CSV table of C-alpha atoms and ligand atoms in Angstrom, one decimal:
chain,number,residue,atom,x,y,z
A,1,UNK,CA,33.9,-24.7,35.2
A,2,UNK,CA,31.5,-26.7,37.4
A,3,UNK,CA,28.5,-25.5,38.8
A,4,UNK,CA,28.9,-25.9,42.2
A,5,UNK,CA,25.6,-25.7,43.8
A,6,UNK,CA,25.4,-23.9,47.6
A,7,UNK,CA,28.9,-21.8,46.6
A,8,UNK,CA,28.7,-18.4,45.5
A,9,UNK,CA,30.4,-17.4,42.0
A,10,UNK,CA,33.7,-15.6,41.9
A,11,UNK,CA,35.7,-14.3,39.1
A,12,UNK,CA,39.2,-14.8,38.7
A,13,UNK,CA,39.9,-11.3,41.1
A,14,UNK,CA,37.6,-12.8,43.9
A,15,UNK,CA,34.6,-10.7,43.2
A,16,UNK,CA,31.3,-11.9,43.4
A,17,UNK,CA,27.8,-11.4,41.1
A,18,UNK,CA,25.4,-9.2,43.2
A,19,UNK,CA,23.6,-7.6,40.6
A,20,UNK,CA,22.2,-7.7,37.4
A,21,UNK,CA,21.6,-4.7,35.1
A,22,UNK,CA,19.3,-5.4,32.2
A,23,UNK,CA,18.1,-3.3,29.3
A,24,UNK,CA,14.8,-3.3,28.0
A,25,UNK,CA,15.1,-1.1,24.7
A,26,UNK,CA,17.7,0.3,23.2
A,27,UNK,CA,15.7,3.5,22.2
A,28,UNK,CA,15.4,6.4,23.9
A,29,UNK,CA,13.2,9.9,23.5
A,30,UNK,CA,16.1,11.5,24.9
A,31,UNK,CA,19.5,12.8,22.7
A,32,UNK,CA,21.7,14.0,26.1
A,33,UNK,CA,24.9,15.0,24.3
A,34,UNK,CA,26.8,12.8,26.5
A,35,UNK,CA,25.3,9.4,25.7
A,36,UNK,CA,23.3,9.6,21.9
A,37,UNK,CA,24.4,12.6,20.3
A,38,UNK,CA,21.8,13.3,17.3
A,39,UNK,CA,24.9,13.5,14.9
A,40,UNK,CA,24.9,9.6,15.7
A,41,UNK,CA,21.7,8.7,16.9
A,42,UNK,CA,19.9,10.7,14.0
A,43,UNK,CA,16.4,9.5,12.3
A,44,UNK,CA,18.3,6.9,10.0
A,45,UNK,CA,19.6,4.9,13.1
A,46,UNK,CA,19.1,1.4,13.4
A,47,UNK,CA,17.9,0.6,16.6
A,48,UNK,CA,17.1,-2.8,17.0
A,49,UNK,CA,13.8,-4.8,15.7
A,50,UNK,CA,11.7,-5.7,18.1
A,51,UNK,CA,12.0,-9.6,17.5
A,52,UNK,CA,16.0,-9.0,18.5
A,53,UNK,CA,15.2,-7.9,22.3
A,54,UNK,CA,14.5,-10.4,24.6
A,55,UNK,CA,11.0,-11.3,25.6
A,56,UNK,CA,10.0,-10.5,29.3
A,57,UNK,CA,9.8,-14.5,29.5
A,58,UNK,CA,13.0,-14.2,28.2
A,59,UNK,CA,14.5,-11.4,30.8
A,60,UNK,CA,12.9,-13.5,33.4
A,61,UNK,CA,14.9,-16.7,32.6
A,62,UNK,CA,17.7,-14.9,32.3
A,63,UNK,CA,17.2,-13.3,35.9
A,64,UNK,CA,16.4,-16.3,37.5
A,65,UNK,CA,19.8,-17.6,36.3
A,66,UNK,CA,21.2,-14.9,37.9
A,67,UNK,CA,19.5,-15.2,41.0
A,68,UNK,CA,20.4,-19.0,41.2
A,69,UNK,CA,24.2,-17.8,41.1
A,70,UNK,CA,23.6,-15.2,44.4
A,71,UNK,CA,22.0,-12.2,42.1
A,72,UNK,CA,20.4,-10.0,44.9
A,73,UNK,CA,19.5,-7.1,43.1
A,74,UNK,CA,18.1,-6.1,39.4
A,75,UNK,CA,18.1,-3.5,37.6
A,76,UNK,CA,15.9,-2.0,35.1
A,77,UNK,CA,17.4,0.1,32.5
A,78,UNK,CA,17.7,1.3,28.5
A,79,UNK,CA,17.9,2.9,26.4
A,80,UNK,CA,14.7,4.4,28.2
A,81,UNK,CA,13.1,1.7,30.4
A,82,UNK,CA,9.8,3.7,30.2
A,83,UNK,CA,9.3,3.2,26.6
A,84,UNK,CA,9.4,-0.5,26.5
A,85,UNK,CA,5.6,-1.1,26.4
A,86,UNK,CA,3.7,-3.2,29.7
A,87,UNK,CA,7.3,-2.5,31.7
A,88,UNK,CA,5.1,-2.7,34.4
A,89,UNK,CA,4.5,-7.0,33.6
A,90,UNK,CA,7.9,-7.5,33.6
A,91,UNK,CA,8.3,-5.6,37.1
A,92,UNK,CA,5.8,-8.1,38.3
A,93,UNK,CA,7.1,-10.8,36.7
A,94,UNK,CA,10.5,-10.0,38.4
A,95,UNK,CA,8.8,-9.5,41.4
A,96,UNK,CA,7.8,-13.3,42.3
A,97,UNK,CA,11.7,-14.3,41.8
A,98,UNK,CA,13.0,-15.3,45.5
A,99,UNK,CA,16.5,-15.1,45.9
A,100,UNK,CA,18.6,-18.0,47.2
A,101,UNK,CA,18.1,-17.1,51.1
A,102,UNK,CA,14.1,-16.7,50.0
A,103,UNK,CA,14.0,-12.8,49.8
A,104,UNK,CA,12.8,-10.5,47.4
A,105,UNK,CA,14.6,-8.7,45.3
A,106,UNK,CA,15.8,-5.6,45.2
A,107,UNK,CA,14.1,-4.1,42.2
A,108,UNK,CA,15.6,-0.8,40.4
A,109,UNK,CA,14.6,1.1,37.5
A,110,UNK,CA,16.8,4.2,36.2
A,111,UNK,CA,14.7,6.7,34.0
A,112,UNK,CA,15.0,9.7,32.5
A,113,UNK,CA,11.6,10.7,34.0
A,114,UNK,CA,9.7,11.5,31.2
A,115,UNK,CA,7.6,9.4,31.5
A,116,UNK,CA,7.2,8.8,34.7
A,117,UNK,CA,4.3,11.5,36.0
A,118,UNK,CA,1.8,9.0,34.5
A,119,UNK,CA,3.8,5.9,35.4
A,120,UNK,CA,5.0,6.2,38.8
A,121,UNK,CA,1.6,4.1,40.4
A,122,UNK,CA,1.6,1.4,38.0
A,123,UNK,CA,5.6,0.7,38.5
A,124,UNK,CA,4.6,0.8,42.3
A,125,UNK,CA,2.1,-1.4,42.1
A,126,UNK,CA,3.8,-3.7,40.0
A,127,UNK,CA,6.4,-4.3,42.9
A,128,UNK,CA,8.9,-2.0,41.8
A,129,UNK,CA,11.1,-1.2,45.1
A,130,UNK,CA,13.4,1.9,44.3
A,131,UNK,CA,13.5,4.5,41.4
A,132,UNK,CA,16.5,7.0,39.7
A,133,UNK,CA,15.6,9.3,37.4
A,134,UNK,CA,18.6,11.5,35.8
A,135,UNK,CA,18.3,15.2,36.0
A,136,UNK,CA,21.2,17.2,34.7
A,137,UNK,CA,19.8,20.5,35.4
A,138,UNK,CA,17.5,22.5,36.8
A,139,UNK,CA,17.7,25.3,34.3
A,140,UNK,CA,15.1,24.8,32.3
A,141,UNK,CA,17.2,26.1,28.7
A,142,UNK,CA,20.3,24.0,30.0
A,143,UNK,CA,18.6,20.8,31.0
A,144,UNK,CA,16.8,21.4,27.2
A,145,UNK,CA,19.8,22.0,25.6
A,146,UNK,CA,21.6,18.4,27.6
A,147,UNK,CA,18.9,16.3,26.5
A,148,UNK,CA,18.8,17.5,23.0
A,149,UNK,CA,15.3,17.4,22.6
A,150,UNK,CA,14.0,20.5,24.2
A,151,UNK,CA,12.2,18.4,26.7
A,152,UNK,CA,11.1,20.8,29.7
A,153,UNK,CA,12.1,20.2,33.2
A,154,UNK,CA,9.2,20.6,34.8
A,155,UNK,CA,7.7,17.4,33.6
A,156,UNK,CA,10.7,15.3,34.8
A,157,UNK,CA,10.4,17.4,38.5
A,158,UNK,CA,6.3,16.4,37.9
A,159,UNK,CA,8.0,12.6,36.9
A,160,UNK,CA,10.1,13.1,40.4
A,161,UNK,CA,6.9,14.2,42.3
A,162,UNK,CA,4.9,11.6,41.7
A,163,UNK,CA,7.7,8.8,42.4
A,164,UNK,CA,7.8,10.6,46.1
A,165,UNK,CA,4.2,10.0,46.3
A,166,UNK,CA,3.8,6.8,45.4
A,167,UNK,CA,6.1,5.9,48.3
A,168,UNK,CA,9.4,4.0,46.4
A,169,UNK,CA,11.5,2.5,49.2
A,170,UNK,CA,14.2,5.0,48.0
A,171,UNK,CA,14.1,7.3,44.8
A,172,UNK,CA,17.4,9.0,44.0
A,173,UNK,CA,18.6,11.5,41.1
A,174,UNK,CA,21.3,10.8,39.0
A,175,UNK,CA,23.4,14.0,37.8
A,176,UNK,CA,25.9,13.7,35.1
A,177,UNK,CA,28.0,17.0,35.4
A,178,UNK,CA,30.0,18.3,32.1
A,179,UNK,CA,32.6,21.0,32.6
A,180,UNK,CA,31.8,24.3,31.3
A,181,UNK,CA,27.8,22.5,30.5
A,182,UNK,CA,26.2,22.0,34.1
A,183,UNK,CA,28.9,22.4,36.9
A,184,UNK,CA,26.4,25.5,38.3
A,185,UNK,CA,24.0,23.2,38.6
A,186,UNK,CA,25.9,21.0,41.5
A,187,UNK,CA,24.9,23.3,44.2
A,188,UNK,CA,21.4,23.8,43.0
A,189,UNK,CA,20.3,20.2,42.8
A,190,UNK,CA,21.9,19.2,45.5
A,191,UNK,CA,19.8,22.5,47.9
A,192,UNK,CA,17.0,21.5,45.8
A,193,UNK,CA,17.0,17.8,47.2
A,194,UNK,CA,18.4,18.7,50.4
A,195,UNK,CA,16.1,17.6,53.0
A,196,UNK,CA,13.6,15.6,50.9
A,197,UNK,CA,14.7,12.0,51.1
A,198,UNK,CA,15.9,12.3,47.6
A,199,UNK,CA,19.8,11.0,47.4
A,200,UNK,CA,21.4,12.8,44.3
A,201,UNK,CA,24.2,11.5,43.1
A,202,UNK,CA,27.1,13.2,40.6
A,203,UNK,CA,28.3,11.2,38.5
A,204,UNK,CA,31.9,11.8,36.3
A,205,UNK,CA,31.4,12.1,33.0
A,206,UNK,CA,32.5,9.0,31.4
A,207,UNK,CA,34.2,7.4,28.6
A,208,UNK,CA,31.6,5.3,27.7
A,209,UNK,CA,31.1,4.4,23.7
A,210,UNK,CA,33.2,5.9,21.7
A,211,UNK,CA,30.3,8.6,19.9
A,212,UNK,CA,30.4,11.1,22.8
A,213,UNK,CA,33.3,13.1,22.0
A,214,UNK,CA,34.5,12.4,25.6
A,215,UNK,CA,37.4,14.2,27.5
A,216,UNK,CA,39.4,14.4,30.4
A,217,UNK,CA,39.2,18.3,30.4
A,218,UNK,CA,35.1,17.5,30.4
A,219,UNK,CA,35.2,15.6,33.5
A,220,UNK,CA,34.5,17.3,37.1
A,221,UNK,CA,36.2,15.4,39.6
A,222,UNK,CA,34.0,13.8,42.6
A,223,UNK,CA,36.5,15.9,44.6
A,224,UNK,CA,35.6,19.0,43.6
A,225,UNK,CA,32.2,18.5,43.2
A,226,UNK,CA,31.9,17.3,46.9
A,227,UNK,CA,34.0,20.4,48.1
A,228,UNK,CA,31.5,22.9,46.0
A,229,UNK,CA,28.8,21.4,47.9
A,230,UNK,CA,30.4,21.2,51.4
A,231,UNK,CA,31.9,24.6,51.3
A,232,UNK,CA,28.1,25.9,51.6
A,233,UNK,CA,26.7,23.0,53.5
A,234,UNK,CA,29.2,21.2,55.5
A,235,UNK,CA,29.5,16.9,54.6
A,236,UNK,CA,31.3,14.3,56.6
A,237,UNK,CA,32.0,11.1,54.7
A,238,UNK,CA,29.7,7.6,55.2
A,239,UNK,CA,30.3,4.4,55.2
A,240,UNK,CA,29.1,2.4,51.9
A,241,UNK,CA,25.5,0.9,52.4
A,242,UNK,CA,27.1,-2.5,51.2
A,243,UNK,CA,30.2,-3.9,49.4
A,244,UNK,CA,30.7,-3.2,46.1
A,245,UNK,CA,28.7,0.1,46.3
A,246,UNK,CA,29.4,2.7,43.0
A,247,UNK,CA,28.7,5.9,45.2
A,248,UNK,CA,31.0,7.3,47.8
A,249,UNK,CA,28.4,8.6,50.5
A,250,UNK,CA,28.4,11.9,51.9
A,251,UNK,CA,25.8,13.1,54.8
A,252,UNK,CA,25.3,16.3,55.3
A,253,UNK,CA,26.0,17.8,58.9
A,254,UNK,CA,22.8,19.6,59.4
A,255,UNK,CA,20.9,16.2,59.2
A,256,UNK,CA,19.7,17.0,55.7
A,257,UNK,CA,20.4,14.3,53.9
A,258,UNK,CA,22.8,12.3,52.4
A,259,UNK,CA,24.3,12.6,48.3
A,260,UNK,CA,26.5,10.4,46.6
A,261,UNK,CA,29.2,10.6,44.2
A,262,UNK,CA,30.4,8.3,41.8
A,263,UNK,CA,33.7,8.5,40.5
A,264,UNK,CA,34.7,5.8,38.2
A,265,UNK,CA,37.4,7.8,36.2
A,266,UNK,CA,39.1,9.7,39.0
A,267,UNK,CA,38.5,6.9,41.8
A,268,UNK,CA,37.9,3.5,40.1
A,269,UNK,CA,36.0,1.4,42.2
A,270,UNK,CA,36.7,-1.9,39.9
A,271,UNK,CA,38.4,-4.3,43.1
A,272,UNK,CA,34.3,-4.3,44.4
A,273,UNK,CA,32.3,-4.0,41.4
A,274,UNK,CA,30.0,-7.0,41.2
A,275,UNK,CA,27.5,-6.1,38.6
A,276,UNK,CA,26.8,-7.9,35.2
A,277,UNK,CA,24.4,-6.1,32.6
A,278,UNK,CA,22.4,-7.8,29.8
A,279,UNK,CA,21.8,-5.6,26.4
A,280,UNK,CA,18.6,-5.7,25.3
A,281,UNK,CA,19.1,-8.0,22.8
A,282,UNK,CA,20.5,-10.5,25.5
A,283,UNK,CA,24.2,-10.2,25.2
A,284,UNK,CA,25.7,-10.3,28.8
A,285,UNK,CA,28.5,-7.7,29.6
A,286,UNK,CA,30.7,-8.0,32.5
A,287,UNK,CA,32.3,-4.5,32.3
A,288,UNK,CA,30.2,-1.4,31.1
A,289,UNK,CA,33.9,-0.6,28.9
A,290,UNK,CA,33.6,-4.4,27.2
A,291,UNK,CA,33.6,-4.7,23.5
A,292,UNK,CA,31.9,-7.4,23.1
A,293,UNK,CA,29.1,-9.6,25.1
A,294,UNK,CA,28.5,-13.2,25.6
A,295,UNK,CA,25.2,-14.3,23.3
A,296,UNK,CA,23.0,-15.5,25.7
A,297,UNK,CA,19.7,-14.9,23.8
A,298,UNK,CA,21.0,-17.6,21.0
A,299,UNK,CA,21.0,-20.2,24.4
A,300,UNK,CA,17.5,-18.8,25.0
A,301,UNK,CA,16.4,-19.4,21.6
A,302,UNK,CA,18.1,-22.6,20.7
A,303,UNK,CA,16.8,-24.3,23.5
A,304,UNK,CA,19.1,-24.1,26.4
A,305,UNK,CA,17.4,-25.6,29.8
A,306,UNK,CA,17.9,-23.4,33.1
A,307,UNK,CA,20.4,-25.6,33.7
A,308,UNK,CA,22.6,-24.6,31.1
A,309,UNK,CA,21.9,-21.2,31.0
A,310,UNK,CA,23.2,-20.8,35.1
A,311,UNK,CA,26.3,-23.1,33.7
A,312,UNK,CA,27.0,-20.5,31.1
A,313,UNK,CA,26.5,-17.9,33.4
A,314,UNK,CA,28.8,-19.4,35.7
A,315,UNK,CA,31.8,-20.1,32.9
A,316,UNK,CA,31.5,-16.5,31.6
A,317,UNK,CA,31.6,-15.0,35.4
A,318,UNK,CA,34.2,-17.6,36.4
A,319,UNK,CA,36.3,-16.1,34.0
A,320,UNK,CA,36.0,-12.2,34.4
A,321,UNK,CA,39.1,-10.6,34.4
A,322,UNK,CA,37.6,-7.1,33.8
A,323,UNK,CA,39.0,-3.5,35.3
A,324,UNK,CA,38.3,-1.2,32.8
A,325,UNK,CA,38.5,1.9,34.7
A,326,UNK,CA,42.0,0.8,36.8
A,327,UNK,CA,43.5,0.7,33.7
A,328,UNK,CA,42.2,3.2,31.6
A,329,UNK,CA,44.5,5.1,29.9
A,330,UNK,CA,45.4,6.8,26.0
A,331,UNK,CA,45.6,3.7,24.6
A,332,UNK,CA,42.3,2.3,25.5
A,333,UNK,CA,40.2,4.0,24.1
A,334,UNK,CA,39.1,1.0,21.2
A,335,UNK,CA,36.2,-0.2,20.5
A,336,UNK,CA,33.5,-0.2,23.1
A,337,UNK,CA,29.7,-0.7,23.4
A,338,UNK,CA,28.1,2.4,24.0
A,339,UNK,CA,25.8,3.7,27.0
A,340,UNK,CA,22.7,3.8,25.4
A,341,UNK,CA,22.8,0.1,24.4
A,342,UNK,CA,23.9,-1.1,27.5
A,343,UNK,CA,22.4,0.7,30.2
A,344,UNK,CA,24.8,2.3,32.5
B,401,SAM,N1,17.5,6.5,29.9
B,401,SAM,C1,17.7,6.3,31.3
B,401,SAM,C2,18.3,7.5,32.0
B,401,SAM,O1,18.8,8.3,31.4
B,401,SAM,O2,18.2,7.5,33.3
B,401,SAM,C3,18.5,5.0,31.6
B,401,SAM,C4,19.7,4.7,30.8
B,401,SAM,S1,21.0,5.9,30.9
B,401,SAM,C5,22.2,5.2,29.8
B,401,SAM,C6,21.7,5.5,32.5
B,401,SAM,C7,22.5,6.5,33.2
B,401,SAM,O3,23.7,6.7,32.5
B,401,SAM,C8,21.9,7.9,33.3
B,401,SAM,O4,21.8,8.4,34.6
B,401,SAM,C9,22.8,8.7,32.5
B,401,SAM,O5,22.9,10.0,32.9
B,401,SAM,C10,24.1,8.0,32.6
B,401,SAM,N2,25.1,8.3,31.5
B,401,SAM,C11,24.9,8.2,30.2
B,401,SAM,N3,26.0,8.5,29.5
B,401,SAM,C12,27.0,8.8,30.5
B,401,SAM,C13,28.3,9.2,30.4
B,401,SAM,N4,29.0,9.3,29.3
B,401,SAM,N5,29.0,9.4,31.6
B,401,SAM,C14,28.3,9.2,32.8
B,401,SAM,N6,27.1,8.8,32.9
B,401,SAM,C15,26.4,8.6,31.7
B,402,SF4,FE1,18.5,8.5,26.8
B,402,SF4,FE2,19.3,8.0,29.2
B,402,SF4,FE3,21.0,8.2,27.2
B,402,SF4,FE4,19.8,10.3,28.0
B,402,SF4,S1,21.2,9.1,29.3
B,402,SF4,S2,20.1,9.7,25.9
B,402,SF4,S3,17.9,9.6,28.6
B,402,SF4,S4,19.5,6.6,27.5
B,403,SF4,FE1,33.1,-2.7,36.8
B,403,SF4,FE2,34.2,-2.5,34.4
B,403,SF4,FE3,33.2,-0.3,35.7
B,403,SF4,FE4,35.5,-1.5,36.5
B,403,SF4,S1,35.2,-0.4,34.6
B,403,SF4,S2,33.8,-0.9,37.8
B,403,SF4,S3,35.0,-3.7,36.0
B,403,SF4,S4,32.0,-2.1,35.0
């Protein structure tokens, strides 16, 4: 495919490349039983060597060919984004990228907060524009018991705080609700956030991977999710804040706030979805259920100009077929990449 230069890149559904989801690390100090189960992710793992991830020179190249090809918005992720060392470069580094109208960037990081008491001012100052930090619960032997580690809540609500003080453009929570594990905890984190500026999101439990032991009779719809919430505090439906948005918004009546669901197994949303995401070892994935990514660190590494590497970017998008979730069914359940590699 040529690069057309001035055009904006479309797959072969129409869809365009908006953002870019990159992974720093694929380790994490987190085992939530829904994305690295310690039976899998035990002490023997093999994460990946540290000369396999890309460099932040690396990620930046990458980026920039993204941006070249109408990227507006990045997204740092893991693994745990946190416990790549000096994030905080990279965010600047990001930071002096200009998209193709001459903006900034929308710059994103999703964390699990652990971290994030102590790193909140630095990612700020680094030119980091909007936070998420995941909180399942806010039970403090539930939300130990989902992240396997018997990490306390209270220094991911201390992780939370500081973000709010700091002054993010938006920081929102991302809540990952498990039938029969956390579905109490819907009404609490959403009254607990009610009010505060924080957007909390439920998300369905997903079949990402193939190590989470995932189940349709595990999954809490959106639907009923949302009516828990507005059966105590009554929600109209908003508009999306732009195309190809993963949350359906809801804002409460009161003025409180708004909260967000996303439901990619009961209500895919593949017909808008306009995200790519590089593993940290700089394979590009254009659909979070793909088995396999396209090798871009070897065209980092054996030389590829910018050139080349937006051309490859462009052939790979050009040809994106992907609709994981449209089509997901018994008998797709094969191989896949799994969460903690990729990113979400
Ligand atoms: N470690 C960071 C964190 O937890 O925020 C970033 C990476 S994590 C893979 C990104 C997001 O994916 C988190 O909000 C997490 O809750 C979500 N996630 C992981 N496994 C999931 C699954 N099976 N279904 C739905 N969401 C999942
Ligand atoms: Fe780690 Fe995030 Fe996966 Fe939890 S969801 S295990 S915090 S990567
Ligand atoms: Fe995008 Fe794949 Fe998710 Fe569909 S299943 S929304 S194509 S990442």
């Amino acid at each position: 495919m040529a690069l057309q230069l001035g055009s904006r890149l479309r797959d072969t559904r129409g869809r365009m490349l908006r953002d870019l989801r990159i992974s720093v690390t694929d380790r994490c100090n987190f085992r939530c039983v829904y994305c690295m189960p310690k039976e899998v992710f035990g002490r023997d793992h093999d994460f990946l060597p540290h000369t396999m991830l890309l460099s932040f020179e690396e990620i930046v190249r990458v980026a920039r060919a993204g941006v070249a090809h109408g990227v507006h918005k990045l997204r740092l992720t893991g693994g745990e984004p946190l416990l790549r060392r000096d994030i905080e470069t990279l965010i600047a580094m990001l930071a002096e990228l200009r998209t193709r109208e001459g903006e900034r960037l929308d710059i994103a990081l999703t964390t699990n907060g652990s971290a994030l008491a102590h790193k909140a001012q630095a990612l700020r100052d680094a030119g980091l524009n909007r936070v998420t930090v995941s909180l399942d619960s806010l039970d403090d032997a539930t939300f130990r018991a989902m992240n396997d580690i018997d990490f306390p809540l209270a220094r991911v609500l201390d992780g939370i705080r500081a973000a709010e003080e700091v002054g993010f453009d938006a920081i929102k929570v991302n809540t990952v609700v498990k039938r029969g594990v956390n579905e109490d905890d819907v009404l609490r984190i959403a009254e607990r956030f009610r009010g505060t500026g924080v957007t909390v999101r439920f998300i369905e439990f997903m079949d990402v991977g193939t190590t989470n032991g995932w189940n349709l009779d595990q999954v809490v719809s959106s639907a009923e999710i949302i009516e828990r919430i507005g059966a105590v505090h009554p929600l109209e439906p908003l508009q999306p804040a732009y195309h190809g948005e993963t949350a359906t918004r809801w804002r409460y009546l009161d003025g409180a706030g708004e909260i967000g669901a996303i439901s990619s197994v009961t209500a895919p949303f593949c017909g808008t979805c306009s995200r790519a995401r590089i593993s940290a070892d700089g394979k590009l994935f254009t659909c979070l259920f793909a088995s396999g990514g396209h090798d871009l660190r070897a065209l980092l590494r054996g030389g590829s100009s910018d050139a080349e590497l937006e051309a490859a970017l462009a052939r790979i998008w050009g040809a994106r077929d992907d609709r994981y979730s449209e089509m997901r069914s018994a008998d797709t359940a094969a191989e896949r990449i799994e969460m903690s590699y990729i990113g979400g």
